[in-house]
Amino acid sequence: MSDTFSKQEQEVIYRLIRARRDIRHFASDPVPEDALQRILEAAHYAPSVGFMQPWNFILITSQEIKQKIKASFEETNREQLQVLSEDERKELYRKLKLEGIMEAPINIAVTCDRNRDAPFVLGRSPMPETDLYSTCLAIQNMWLAARAEGIGIGWVSLINQQEVKQILRLPAGVELVAYLCIGYPTQFPKKPMLEELGWKSRLPLKTLVYENQWGQLKTF
Amino acid sequence: MSDTFSKQEQEVIYRLIRARRDIRHFASDPVPEDALQRILEAAHYAPSVGFMQPWNFILITSQEIKQKIKASFEETNREQLQVLSEDERKELYRKLKLEGIMEAPINIAVTCDRNRDAPFVLGRSPMPETDLYSTCLAIQNMWLAARAEGIGIGWVSLINQQEVKQILRLPAGVELVAYLCIGYPTQFPKKPMLEELGWKSRLPLKTLVYENQWGQLKTF
């Protein structure tokens, strides 16, 4: 295994990072098991605090369980719509497709077992949330690996965590970090949906980079 | 820009994911500004809930500020050592190098502005922590991009969050998600340090993958 990445290989990686999208429109084609395994392995190669590897992956393939999750999404989505006050935003919000739970051939719940290796996890105790953060690093590995395989992932955040935890029978101490829909997308859009539809623009990076203290802009 | 990734390109990506390491031994060579920009751009291309882009990056180059952070690390590390009860673990722990704050040419504090776009962030309110999670996705992009450039990143979790927030003058509502050391490593080790030193082994992936509910192992 080579230790370095050529300019050309770096370009592949940057192209991948830019081509990744949050997918909500899925084709019905199944995800091949070997691709699925490679994606999960990529997740498992993420860093974790104290090498804790606190993640589990629950693959949801049962239509019945998907249906329960979908119902939970719909209720949460209705509640969100009521919170929005401006009519214009409401109108746009209504048009957005925010999940692909039923269409995606697989859903994956990514969890964090907060008691793994308890009581002593090297490096965690000053920032106990680093186990949850490690799980997110695994999710990004997974998302990028899937994109490389031509497979899309969509993160459904509009769900009732407690309900989903019950549906999936998560024991106490295991947190639901992400609920993901996985499958071949009908397309990988050029831009994020919310940017495309004018919900929000990409911020200029240079406004977000400071030097030595908050608010002191870095000049490149 | 091509939309797909060839088998060979996929291999580059999987090789990158496996070659990434948490680095604590840095060479003194400076990080070129153009590489640093590419790494930060990679971070900025991460997904975020409601396209919130809640992250900021504070580049720490001042020796004085690094010294303050290092002092905070040392105090936290001493406290951790006292928590460890087994003598054997204690001995091993004492030998571990857990950060490269002073040696790394740059440190980067990655923060999450929890009030960005407040009060309404599309999709966040049922799981308010998704803004912190989005910031972690950006960190993993950054980590992978750096590795592609031959640059190492180490995440220092043994710090006192409140102290570091004060040192960097983070305003209320802005959370410190990660404190990273960045620079050229003396080497990229073959295995994670904690695995190499026998602190902990990599778990078999198949024990972590369930189907449809917690505890029901998926058979591949």
XYZ file of C-alpha atoms in Angstrom, chain B residues 44-219:
176
model
C -16.852 23.560 4.086
C -18.268 21.100 1.524
C -19.630 18.857 4.269
C -23.382 18.431 4.567
C -25.198 20.345 7.289
C -28.695 20.235 8.690
C -30.856 22.828 6.900
C -27.694 23.860 4.973
C -26.823 25.686 8.193
C -23.009 25.560 7.757
C -22.653 26.225 11.480
C -18.866 25.844 11.542
C -15.983 28.266 12.022
C -12.291 27.483 11.940
C -9.911 29.323 14.246
C -6.330 28.837 13.104
C -3.981 29.079 16.062
C -0.492 30.143 15.120
C 0.438 32.270 18.136
C 2.944 30.548 20.427
C 1.451 32.335 23.400
C -2.036 30.979 22.774
C -0.726 27.485 22.047
C 1.128 27.610 25.357
C -2.061 28.432 27.242
C -3.883 25.547 25.564
C -0.990 23.222 26.303
C -1.135 24.170 29.994
C -4.851 23.364 29.974
C -4.118 19.997 28.379
C -1.466 19.167 30.973
C -3.751 19.867 33.871
C -6.544 17.773 32.366
C -4.120 14.968 31.613
C -2.901 14.887 35.222
C -6.496 14.618 36.410
C -7.119 11.731 34.024
C -4.110 9.841 35.258
C -5.462 9.992 38.786
C -8.758 8.446 37.667
C -7.028 5.346 36.295
C -6.920 2.684 38.967
C -5.048 -0.273 37.474
C -1.293 0.156 37.716
C -0.657 -1.538 34.389
C -3.027 0.737 32.474
C -1.569 3.722 34.321
C 1.922 2.767 33.232
C 0.856 2.436 29.612
C -1.161 5.655 29.774
C 1.863 7.559 31.057
C 3.839 6.509 27.981
C 1.232 7.655 25.475
C 1.789 10.864 23.567
C -1.666 12.367 23.404
C -1.164 15.664 21.600
C 1.235 17.715 19.488
C 0.033 21.216 20.399
C 3.409 22.960 20.468
C 5.145 20.974 17.701
C 2.353 21.214 15.146
C 2.789 24.398 13.107
C -0.935 25.080 13.209
C -3.699 24.213 15.615
C -7.304 24.571 14.512
C -10.273 24.988 16.802
C -13.451 23.928 15.033
C -16.553 25.520 16.476
C -20.316 25.294 16.013
C -22.408 28.444 16.114
C -25.640 27.138 17.582
C -27.494 30.362 16.861
C -26.656 30.587 13.185
C -29.931 30.953 11.279
C -31.859 30.971 14.545
C -34.710 30.629 15.309
C -35.716 28.321 12.436
C -33.270 25.834 11.026
C -34.885 23.410 8.643
C -34.842 19.940 10.183
C -32.902 20.755 13.319
C -35.478 21.278 15.994
C -36.462 17.611 16.567
C -32.743 16.804 17.074
C -31.066 20.048 18.153
C -27.624 18.404 18.298
C -27.581 17.903 14.520
C -25.713 21.206 14.144
C -22.883 19.808 16.282
C -23.038 16.585 14.266
C -22.805 18.542 10.999
C -19.651 20.186 12.304
C -18.165 16.731 12.904
C -18.894 15.761 9.298
C -16.857 18.802 8.247
C -14.022 17.662 10.509
C -13.881 14.254 8.851
C -13.761 15.871 5.389
C -10.887 18.001 6.635
C -9.065 15.018 8.099
C -9.310 13.044 4.867
C -8.314 15.984 2.672
C -5.297 16.623 4.892
C -4.248 12.963 4.626
C -4.484 13.176 0.845
C -2.097 16.160 1.032
C 0.302 14.163 3.220
C -0.641 16.344 6.199
C -1.541 14.913 9.587
C -4.283 15.877 12.028
C -4.542 14.994 15.702
C -7.686 15.586 17.767
C -6.916 16.686 21.322
C -9.837 15.718 23.503
C -8.060 16.102 26.845
C -8.745 19.787 27.263
C -10.927 21.844 29.471
C -13.609 23.105 27.103
C -14.502 26.128 29.221
C -10.886 27.223 29.499
C -10.230 26.874 25.779
C -13.431 28.764 24.979
C -12.189 31.625 27.139
C -8.691 31.583 25.660
C -10.136 31.791 22.136
C -12.842 34.283 23.200
C -15.742 32.259 21.866
C -19.012 34.138 22.338
C -22.001 32.579 24.096
C -23.793 30.066 21.896
C -20.628 29.019 20.088
C -19.421 25.560 21.068
C -15.926 24.186 20.776
C -16.385 20.902 18.892
C -12.763 19.937 18.280
C -9.267 21.127 18.977
C -6.975 19.854 16.222
C -3.212 19.871 15.688
C -2.155 20.087 12.036
C 1.187 19.603 10.314
C 3.400 17.170 8.468
C 3.751 14.016 10.542
C 7.068 12.313 11.224
C 5.227 9.280 9.804
C 1.762 7.905 9.159
C 1.755 4.761 11.326
C 0.327 1.558 9.828
C -2.128 1.172 12.696
C -3.829 3.482 15.203
C -1.498 4.120 18.137
C -3.847 2.607 20.715
C -4.137 -0.570 18.630
C -0.386 -0.745 18.080
C 0.338 -0.395 21.791
C -2.228 -2.956 22.845
C -4.536 -0.498 24.582
C -7.469 -1.825 22.575
C -8.133 -3.881 19.428
C -10.239 -3.087 16.412
C -13.663 -4.679 16.908
C -14.834 -7.163 14.251
C -17.245 -5.187 12.064
C -19.732 -8.042 11.817
C -20.421 -7.835 15.556
C -21.562 -4.228 15.093
C -24.070 -4.641 12.262
C -27.675 -5.484 13.092
C -30.807 -5.915 11.001
C -34.171 -4.312 11.752
C -33.634 -4.087 15.494
C -30.917 -3.792 18.097
C -29.098 -7.048 18.833
C -30.264 -8.984 15.763
C -27.012 -9.692 13.926
C -27.003 -9.192 10.177
C -25.597 -12.171 8.294
